[in-house]
Short mmCIF file of C-alpha atoms in Angstrom, two decimals:
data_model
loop_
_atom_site.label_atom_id
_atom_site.label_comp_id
_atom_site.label_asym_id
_atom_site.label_seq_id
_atom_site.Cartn_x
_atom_site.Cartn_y
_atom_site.Cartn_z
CA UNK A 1 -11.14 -43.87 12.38
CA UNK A 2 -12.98 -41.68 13.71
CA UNK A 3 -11.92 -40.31 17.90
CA UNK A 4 -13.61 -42.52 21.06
CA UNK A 5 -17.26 -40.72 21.85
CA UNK A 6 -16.18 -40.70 25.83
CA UNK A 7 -19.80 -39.08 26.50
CA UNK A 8 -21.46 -42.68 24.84
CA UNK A 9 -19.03 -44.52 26.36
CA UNK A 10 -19.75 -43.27 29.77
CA UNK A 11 -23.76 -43.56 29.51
CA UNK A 12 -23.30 -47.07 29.01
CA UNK A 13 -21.59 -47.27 33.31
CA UNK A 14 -24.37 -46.31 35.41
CA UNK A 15 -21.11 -45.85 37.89
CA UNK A 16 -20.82 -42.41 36.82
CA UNK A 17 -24.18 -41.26 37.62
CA UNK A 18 -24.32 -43.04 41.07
CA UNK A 19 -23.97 -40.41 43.89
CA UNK A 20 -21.25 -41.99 45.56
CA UNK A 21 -19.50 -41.96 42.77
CA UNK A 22 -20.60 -38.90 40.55
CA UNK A 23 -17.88 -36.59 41.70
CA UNK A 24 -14.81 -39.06 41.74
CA UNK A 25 -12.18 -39.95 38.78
CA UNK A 26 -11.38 -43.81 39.00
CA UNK A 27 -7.70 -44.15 38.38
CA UNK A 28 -7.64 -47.73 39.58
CA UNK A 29 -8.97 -49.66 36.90
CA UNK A 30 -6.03 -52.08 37.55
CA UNK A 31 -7.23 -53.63 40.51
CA UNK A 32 -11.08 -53.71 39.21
CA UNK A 33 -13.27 -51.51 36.18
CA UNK A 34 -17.09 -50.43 36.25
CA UNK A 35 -19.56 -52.51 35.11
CA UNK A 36 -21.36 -51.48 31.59
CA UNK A 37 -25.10 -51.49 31.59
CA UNK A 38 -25.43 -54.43 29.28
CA UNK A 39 -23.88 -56.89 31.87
CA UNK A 40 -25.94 -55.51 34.63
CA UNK A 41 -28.81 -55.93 32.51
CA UNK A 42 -28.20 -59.66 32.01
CA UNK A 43 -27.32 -60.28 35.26
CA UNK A 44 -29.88 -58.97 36.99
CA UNK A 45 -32.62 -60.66 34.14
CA UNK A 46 -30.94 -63.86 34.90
CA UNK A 47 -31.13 -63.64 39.03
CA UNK A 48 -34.46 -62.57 38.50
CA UNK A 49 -35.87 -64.81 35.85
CA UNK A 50 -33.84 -67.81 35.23
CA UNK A 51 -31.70 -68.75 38.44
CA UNK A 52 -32.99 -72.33 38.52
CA UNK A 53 -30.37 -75.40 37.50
CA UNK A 54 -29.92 -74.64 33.30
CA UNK A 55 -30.49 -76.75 30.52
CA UNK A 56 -33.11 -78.31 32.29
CA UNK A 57 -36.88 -79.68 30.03
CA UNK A 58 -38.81 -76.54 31.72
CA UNK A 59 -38.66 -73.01 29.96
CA UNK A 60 -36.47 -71.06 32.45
CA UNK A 61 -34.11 -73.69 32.34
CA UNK A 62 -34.06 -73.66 28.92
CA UNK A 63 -33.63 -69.84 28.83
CA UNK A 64 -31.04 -69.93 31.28
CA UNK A 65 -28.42 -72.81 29.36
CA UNK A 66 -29.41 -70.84 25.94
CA UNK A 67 -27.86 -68.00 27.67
CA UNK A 68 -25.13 -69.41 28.69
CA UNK A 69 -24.14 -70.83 25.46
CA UNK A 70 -24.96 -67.41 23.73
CA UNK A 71 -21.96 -66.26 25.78
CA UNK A 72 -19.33 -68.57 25.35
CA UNK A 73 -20.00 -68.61 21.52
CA UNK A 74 -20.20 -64.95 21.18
CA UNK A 75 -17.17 -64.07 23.32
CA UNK A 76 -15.03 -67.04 21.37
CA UNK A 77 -15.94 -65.32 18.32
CA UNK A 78 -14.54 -62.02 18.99
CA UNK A 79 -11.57 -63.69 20.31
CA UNK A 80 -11.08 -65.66 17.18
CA UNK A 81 -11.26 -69.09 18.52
CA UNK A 82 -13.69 -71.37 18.75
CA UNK A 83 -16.47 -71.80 20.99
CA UNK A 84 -15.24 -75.03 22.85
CA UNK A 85 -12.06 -73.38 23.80
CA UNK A 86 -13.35 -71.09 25.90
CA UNK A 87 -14.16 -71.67 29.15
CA UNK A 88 -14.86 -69.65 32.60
CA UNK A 89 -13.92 -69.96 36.18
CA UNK A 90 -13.99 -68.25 39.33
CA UNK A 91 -11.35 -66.29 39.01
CA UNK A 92 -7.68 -66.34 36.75
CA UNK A 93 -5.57 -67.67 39.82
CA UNK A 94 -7.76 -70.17 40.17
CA UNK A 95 -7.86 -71.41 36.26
CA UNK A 96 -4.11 -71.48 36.60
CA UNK A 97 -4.00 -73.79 39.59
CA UNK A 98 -6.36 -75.89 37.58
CA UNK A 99 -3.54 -76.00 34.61
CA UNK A 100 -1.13 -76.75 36.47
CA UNK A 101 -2.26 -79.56 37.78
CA UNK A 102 -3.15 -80.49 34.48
CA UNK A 103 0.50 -79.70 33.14
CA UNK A 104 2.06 -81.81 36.28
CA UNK A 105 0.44 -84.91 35.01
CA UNK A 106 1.70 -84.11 31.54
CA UNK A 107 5.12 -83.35 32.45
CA UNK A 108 7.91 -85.52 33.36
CA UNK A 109 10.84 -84.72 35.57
CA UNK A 110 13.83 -83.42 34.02
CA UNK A 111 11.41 -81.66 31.48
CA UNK A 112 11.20 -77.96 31.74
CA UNK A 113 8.65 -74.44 32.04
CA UNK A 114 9.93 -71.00 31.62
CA UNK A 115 8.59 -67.96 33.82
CA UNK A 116 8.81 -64.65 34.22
CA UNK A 117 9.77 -62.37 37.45
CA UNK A 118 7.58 -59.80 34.83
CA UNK A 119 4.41 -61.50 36.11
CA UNK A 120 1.14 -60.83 38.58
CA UNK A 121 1.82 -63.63 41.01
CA UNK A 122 -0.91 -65.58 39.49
CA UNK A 123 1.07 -66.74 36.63
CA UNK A 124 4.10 -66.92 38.08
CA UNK A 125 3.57 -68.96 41.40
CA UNK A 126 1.67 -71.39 40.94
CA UNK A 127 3.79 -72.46 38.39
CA UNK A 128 7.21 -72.43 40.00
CA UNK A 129 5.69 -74.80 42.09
CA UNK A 130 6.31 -78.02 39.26
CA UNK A 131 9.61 -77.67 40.56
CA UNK A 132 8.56 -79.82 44.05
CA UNK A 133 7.72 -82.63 40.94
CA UNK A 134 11.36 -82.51 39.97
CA UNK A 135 10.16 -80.04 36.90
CA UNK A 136 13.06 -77.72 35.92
CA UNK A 137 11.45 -73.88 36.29
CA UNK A 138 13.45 -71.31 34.39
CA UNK A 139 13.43 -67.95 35.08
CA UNK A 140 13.56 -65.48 32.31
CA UNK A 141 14.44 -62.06 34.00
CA UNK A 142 13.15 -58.22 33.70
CA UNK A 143 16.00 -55.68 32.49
CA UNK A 144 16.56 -54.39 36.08
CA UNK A 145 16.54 -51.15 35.21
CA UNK A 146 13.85 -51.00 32.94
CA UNK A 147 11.56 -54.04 34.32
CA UNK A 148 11.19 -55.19 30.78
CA UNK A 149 11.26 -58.82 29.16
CA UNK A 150 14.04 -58.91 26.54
CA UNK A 151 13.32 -61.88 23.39
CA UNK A 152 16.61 -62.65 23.20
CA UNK A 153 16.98 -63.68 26.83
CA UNK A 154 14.05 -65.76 26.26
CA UNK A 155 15.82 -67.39 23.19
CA UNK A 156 18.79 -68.22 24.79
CA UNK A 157 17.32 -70.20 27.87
CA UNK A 158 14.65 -72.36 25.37
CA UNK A 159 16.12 -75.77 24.47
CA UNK A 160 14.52 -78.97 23.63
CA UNK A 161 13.59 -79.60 27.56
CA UNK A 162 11.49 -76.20 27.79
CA UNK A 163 7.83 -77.68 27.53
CA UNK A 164 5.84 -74.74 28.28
CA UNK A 165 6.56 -70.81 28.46
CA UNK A 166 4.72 -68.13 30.53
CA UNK A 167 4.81 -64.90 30.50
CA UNK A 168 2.21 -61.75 30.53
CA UNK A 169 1.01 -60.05 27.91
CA UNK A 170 1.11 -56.58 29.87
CA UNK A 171 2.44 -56.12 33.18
CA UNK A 172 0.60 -54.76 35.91
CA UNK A 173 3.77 -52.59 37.01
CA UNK A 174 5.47 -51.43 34.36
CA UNK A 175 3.04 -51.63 31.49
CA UNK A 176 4.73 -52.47 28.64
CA UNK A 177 3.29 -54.51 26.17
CA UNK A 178 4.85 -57.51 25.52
CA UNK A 179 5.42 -58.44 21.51
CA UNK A 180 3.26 -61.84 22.08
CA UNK A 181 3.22 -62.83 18.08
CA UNK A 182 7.27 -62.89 18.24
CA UNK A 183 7.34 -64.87 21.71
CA UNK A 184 5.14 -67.31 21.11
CA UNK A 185 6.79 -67.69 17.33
CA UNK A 186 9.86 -68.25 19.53
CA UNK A 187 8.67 -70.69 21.77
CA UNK A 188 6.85 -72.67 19.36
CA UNK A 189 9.79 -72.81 17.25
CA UNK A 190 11.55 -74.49 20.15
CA UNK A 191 8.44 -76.82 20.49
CA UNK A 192 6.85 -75.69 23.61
CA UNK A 193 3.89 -73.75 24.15
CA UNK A 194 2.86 -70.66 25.58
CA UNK A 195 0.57 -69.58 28.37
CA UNK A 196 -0.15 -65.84 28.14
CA UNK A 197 -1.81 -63.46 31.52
CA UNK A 198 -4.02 -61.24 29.68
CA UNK A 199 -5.29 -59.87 33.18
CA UNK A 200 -3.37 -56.74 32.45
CA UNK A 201 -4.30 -55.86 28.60
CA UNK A 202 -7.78 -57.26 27.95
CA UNK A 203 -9.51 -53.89 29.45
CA UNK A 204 -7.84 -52.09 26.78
CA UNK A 205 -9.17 -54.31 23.87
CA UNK A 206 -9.88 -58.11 23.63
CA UNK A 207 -7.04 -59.77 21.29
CA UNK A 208 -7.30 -62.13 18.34
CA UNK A 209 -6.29 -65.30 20.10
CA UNK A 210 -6.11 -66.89 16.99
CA UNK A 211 -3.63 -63.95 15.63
CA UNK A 212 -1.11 -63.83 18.65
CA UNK A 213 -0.68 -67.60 18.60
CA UNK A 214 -1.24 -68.35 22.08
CA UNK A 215 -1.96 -71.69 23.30
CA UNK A 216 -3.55 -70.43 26.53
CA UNK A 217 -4.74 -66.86 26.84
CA UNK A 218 -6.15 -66.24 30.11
CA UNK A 219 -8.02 -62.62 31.48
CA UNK A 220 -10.24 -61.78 34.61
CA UNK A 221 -13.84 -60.58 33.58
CA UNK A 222 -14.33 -58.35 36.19
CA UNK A 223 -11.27 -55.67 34.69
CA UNK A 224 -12.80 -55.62 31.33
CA UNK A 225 -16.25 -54.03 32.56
CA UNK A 226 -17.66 -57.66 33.42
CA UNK A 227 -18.78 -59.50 36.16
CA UNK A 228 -15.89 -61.16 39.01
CA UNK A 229 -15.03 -64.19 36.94
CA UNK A 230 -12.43 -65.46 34.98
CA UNK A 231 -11.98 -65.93 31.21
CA UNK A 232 -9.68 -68.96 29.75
CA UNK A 233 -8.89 -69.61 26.41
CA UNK A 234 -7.28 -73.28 25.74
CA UNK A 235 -6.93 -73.89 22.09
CA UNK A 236 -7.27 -77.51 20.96
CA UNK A 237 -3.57 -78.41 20.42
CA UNK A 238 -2.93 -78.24 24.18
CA UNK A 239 -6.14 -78.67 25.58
CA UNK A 240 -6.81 -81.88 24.16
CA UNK A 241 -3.10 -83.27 25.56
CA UNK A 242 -3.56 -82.24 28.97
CA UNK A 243 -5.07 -84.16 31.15
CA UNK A 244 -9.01 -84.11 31.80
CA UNK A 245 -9.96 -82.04 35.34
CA UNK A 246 -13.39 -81.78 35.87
CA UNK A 247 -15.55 -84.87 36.20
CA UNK A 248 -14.37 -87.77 33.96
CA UNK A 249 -18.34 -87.89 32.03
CA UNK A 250 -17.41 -84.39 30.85
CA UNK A 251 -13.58 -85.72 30.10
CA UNK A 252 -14.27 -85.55 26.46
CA UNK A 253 -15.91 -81.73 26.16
CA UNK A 254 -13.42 -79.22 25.96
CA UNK A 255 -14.31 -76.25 27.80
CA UNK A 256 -15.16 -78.71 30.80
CA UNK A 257 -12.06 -80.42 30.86
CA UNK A 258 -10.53 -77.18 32.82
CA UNK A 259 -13.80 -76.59 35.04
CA UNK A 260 -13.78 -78.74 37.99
CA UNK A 261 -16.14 -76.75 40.19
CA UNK A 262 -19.71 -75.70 38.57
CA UNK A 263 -19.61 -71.74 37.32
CA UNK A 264 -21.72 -69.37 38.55
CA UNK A 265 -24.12 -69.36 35.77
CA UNK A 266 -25.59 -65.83 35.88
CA UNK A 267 -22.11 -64.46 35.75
CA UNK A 268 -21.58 -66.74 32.90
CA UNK A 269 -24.55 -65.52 31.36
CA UNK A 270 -23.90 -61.66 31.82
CA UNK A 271 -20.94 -62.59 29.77
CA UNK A 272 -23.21 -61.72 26.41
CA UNK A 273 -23.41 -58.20 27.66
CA UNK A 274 -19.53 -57.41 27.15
CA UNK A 275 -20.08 -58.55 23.69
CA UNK A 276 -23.29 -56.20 23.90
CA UNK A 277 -21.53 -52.75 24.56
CA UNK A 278 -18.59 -53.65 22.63
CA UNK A 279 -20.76 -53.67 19.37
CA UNK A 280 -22.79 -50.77 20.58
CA UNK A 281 -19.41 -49.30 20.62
CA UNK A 282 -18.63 -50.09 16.83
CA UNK A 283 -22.32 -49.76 15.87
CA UNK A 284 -22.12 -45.81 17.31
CA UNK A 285 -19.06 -45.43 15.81
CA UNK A 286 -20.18 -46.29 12.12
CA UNK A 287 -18.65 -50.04 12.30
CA UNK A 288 -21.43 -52.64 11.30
CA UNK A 289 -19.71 -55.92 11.29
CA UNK A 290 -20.95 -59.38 10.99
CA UNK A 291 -17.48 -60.60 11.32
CA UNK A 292 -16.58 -60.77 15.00
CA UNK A 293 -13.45 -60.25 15.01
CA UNK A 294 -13.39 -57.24 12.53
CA UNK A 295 -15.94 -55.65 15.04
CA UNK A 296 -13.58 -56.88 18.44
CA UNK A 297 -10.60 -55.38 16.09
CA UNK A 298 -12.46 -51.99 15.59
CA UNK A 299 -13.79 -51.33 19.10
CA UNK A 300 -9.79 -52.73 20.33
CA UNK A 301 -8.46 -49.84 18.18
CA UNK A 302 -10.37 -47.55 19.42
CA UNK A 303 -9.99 -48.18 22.92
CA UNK A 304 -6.62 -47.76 22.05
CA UNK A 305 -6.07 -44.82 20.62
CA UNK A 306 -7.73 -42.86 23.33
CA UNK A 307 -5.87 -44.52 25.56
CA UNK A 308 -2.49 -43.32 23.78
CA UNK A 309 -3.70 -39.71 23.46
CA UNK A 310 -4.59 -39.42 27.32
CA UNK A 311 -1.45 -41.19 28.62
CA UNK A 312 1.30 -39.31 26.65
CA UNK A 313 1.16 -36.01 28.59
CA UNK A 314 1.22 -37.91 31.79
CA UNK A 315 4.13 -40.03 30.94
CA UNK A 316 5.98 -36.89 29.51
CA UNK A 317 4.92 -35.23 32.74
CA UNK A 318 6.18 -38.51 35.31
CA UNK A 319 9.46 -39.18 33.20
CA UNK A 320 10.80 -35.38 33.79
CA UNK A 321 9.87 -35.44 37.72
CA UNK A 322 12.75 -36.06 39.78
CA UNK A 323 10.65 -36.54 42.73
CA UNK A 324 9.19 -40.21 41.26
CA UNK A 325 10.71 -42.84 39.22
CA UNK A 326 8.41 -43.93 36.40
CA UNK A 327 8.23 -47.53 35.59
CA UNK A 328 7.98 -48.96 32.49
CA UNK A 329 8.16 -47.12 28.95
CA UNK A 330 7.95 -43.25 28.71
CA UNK A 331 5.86 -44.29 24.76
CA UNK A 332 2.62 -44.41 25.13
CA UNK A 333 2.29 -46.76 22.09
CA UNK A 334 4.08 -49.18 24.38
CA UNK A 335 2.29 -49.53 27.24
CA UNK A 336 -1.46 -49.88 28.68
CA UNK A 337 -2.40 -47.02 30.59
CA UNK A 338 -1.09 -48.36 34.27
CA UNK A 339 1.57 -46.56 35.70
CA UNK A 340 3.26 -47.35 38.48
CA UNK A 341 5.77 -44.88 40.42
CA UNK A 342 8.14 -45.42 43.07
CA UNK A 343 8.21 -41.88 45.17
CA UNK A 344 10.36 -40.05 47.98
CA UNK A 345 7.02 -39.84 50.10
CA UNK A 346 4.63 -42.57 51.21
CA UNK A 347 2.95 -43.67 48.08
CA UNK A 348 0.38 -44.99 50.59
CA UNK A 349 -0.09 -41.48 51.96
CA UNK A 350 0.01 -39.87 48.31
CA UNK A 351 -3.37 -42.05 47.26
CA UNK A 352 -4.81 -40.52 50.40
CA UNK A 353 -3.98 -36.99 49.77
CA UNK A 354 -5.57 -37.79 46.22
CA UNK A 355 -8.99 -39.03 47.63
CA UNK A 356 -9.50 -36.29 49.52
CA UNK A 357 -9.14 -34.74 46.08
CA UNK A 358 -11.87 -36.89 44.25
CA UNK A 359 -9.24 -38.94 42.67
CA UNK A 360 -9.14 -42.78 43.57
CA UNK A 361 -5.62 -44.77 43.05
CA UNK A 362 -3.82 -47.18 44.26
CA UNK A 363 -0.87 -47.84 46.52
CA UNK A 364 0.55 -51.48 46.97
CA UNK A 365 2.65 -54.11 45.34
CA UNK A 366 -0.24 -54.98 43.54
CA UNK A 367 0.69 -59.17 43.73
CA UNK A 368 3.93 -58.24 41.56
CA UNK A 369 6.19 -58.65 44.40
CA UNK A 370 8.84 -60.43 42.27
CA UNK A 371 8.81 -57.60 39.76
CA UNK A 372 9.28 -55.06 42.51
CA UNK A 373 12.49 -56.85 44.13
CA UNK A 374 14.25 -56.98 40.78
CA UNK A 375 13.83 -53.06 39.84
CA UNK A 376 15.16 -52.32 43.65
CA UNK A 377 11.58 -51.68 45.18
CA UNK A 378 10.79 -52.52 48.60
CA UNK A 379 7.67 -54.61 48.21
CA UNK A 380 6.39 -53.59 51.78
CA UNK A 381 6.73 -50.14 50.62
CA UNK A 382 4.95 -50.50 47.19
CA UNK A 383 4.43 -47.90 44.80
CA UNK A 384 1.72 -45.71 43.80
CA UNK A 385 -0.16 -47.13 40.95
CA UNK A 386 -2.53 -44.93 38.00
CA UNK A 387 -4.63 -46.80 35.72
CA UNK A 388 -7.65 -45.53 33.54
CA UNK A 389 -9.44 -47.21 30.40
CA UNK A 390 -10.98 -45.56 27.53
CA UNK A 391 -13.90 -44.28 29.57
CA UNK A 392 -11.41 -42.04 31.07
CA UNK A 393 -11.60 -38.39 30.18
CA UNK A 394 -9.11 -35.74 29.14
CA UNK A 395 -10.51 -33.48 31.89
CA UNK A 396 -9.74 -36.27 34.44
CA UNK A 397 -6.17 -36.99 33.44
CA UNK A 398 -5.57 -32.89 33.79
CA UNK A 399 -7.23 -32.87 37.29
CA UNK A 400 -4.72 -35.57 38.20
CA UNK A 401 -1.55 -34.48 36.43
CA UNK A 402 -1.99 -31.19 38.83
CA UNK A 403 -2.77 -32.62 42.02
CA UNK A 404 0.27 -34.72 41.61
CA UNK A 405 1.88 -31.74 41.17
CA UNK A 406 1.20 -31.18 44.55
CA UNK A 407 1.07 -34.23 46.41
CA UNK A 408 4.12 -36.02 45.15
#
């Protein structure tokens, strides 16, 4: 394979050639990535010329339900599921609180759901609260020291009760990438299922659904170069058991059973345009696919092993600093590129220091306040957070690795 074209890459983000942004290095791509031309394209094409109620009898409206159909089946595709399992919503907290209701019907007291204190608070939260319905909620705890999810804790507190497990596939602190095939072989093996947070890994490469196993795979469109929505994946097995959420008419369609509340159906739309640049990606790089997946597989590699290259000299750099305590793995192969530091100085002041600089991070708990408490991190106090995607550059990374240098 051949190495990530950065300079393609970044002509398909207008971002970069926007004057306010032209002379800054985005190192939050955490909290919220650039938009690729091909979704802007859409987007603005539907606002302009089809944002009337879809799948109407009149041309427009016709255009506009065709396009949102073209998006769902083309973004299920690359996933590896199928088209009626995927659904959208406003945002990822807001698909799980629709789940959980769902699972609270399902569920009986004295039954049980696993967590993680590993997870965003989106999909930890909201479901801890089953517990008010007499649901047992397990915890299955971070190494304190290293703030990662061990499988053999998770073995040891399934049992026949444990109905459903949760836990991220990345987390948004410490970055290490959880083994999802094993943990959901795990968990299935006990005979629940699994609910996965992909929030933290999809910008660095859409998974094969169908390959990791996951019975709910859930990611926020607006950190994988899309538009603010979010992106649910409920395969059939569960979906079908759960109980119906959106208007009972639509009880017996899949990817409406999780919708109660209308999408916004240009967002929907601009979906197609992900799918769009991530081809254009292959296609530039000499893969021409007609298999989805193979192409979502390529591009995912790809991503990938830019990613690695860039993020190994600043973990080697971090990990021998006594002035900051990395979080997470010091491997590169390990983790996505978010790193998250705990410093002597105030990490709030640090990001400042850094913008003055043309470098934009972040400086928070970033919604992982659980995760925080149990590696010994004052929440209130946060950390200072890094995170790039493959349209970073190797000149970028060096421009940062010095002014932390200097700043931490």
């Amino acid at each position: 394979m051949s190495d990530l074209d950065v300079e393609f890459v970044r002509s398909c983000f207008p971002a970069f050639t926007e004057e306010p942004l032209a002379d800054q290095s985005f190192f939050e791509n955490a909290g919220g990535s650039y938009m690729c031309r091909p979704v802007l394209d859409r987007l603005n094409r539907f606002y302009t010329q089809r944002k009337v109620q879809p799948y109407g009898v009149y041309g427009a409206s016709q255009d506009a339900g065709a396009e949102m159909d073209e998006a769902r089946v083309r973004l299920a595709a690359q996933m590896g599921v199928q088209t009626d399992e995927l659904s959208f919503g406003p945002s990822t907290t807001q698909n799980v609180y629709v789940l959980v209701q769902a699972v609270r019907q399902l569920l009986k007291p004295g039954e049980a759901i696993v967590v993680t204190n590993q997870d965003h608070e989106a999909n930890t939260g909201p479901w801890r609260r089953l517990a008010e319905d007499g649901i047992e909620v397990r915890e299955w705890k971070v190494d304190p020291e290293t703030g990662c999810l061990n499988p053999d804790d998770l073995q040891n507190i399934l049992d026949e009760n444990v109905r459903l497990v949760c836990f991220p596939h990345c987390s948004n602190i410490v970055g290490e990438i959880n083994p999802v095939l094993e943990l959901t072989a795990i968990a299935h093996a006990a005979g629940a299922f699994v609910c996965v947070d992909g929030v933290s890994y999809a910008p660095h490469g859409l998974p094969n659904v169908e390959e990791l196993g996951a019975d709910i795979y859930l990611f926020s469109a607006y950190k994988v170069y899309g538009p603010h929505q979010g992106v649910m994946v409920v395969r059939k097995g569960i979906g079908n058991l759960l109980p119906n959420q959106g208007h009972y008419f639509n009880g017996d369609v899949l990817y409406k059973r999780f919708t109660p509340a209308g999408p916004d159906h240009a967002q929907v739309a601009a979906m197609s345009g992900l799918v769009d640049y991530f081809e254009a990606v292959a296609t530039h790089h000499g893969c021409v696919s007609n298999n989805p997946v193979e192409t979502g597989s390529f591009v995912h590699d790809l991503m990938r092993a830019h990613e690695v290259k860039l993020l190994q000299p600043l973990l080697d750099m971090l990990a021998s600093d006594d002035r900051v305590r990395l979080l997470g793995p010091d491997d590169a192969s390990r983790r996505a590129p978010t790193v998250a530091l705990e410093t002597h100085k105030d990490p709030v002041e640090i990001a400042k220091a850094l913008a003055k600089e043309g470098l934009m991070v972040g400086a928070g708990n970033f919604y992982a306040v659980r995760l925080l408490q149990a590696l010994g991190v004052d929440p209130d106090r946060g950390v200072l957070r890094i995170s790039f995607t493959h349209y970073t550059t190797e000149a970028e990374v060096t421009k940062l690795m010095k002014a932390l240098d200097r700043h931490l």
